[in-house]
GROMACS .gro file of C-alpha atoms in nm:
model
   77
    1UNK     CA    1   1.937   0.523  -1.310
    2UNK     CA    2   1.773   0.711  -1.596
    3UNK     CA    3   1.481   0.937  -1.548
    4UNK     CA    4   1.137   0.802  -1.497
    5UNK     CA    5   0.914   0.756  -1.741
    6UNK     CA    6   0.614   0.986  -1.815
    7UNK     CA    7   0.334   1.036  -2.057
    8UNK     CA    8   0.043   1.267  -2.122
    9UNK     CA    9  -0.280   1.215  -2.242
   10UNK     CA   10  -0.559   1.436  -2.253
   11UNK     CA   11  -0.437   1.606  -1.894
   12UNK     CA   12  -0.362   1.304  -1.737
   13UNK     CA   13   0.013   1.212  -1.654
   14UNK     CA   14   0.085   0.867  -1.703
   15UNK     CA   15   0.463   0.757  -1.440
   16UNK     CA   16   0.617   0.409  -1.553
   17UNK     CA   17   0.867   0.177  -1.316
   18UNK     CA   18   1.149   0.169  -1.367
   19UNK     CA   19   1.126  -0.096  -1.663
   20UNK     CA   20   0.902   0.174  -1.883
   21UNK     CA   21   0.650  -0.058  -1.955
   22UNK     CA   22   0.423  -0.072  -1.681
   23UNK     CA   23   0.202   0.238  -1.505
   24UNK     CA   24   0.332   0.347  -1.152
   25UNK     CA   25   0.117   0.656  -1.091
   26UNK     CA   26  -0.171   0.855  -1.292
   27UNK     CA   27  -0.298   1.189  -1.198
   28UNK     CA   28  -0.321   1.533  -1.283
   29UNK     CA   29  -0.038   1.853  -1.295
   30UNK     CA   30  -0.088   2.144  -1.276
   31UNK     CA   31   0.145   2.417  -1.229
   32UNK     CA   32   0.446   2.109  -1.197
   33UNK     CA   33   0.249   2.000  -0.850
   34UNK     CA   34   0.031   1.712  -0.849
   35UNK     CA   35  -0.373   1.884  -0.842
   36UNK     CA   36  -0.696   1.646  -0.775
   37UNK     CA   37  -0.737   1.244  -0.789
   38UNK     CA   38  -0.400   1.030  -0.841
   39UNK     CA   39  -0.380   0.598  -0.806
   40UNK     CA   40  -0.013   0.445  -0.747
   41UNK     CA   41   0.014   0.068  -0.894
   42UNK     CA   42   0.191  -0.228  -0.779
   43UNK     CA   43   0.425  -0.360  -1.131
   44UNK     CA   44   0.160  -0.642  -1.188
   45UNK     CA   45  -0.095  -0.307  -1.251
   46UNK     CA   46  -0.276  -0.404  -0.904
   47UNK     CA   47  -0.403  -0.057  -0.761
   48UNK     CA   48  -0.209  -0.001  -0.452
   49UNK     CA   49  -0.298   0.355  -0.354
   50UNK     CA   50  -0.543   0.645  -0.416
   51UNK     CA   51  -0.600   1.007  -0.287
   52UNK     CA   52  -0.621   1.371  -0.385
   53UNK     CA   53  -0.441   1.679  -0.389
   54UNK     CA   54  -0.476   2.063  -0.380
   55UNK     CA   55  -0.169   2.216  -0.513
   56UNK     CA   56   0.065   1.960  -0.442
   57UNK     CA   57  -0.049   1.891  -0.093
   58UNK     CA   58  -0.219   1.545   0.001
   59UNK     CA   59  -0.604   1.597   0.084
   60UNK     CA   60  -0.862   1.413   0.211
   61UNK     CA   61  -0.901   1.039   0.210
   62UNK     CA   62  -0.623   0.817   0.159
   63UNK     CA   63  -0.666   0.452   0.047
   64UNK     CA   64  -0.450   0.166   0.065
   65UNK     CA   65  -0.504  -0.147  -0.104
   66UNK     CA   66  -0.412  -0.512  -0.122
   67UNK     CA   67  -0.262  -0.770  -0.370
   68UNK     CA   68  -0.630  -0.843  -0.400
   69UNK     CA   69  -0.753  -0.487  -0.467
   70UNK     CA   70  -0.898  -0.479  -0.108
   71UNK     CA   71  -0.926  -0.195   0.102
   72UNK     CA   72  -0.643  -0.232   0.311
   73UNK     CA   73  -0.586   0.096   0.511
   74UNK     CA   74  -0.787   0.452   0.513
   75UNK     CA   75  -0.663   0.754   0.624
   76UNK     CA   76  -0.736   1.124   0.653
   77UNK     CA   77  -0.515   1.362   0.569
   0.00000   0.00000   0.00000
């Protein structure tokens, strides 16, 4: 399998599926960990997920979303 797909722009890093066209993950890097607010998409570019981090390590509130872009799930990490 080749290497996933990434992209910068203007501090924001931009993961693609597997097919390099559409976005799997956006969020922040710093120091090659994943720092502050990041969203994971379904391949039809639904939102499926969204939380933070603080040096690499999951923070906060976690959300979980539908097909519909409903809250599906929240948790606390």
């Amino acid at each position: 399998m080749p290497p996933q797909k990434s992209l910068v722009i203007d501090e924001i890093t931009y993961k693609y599926h597997a097919d390099g066209k559409t976005i799997f993950a956006k969020g922040r890097i710093k120091d090659n960990q994943p720092d502050g607010y990041w969203e994971w998409f379904r391949k039809d570019g639904t939102l499926k997920r969204s939380g933070y981090f603080i040096k690499g390590e999951p923070v906060g509130t976690w959300t979980t979303y539908d097909h519909q872009g409903k809250v599906y799930k929240v948790t606390e990490k």
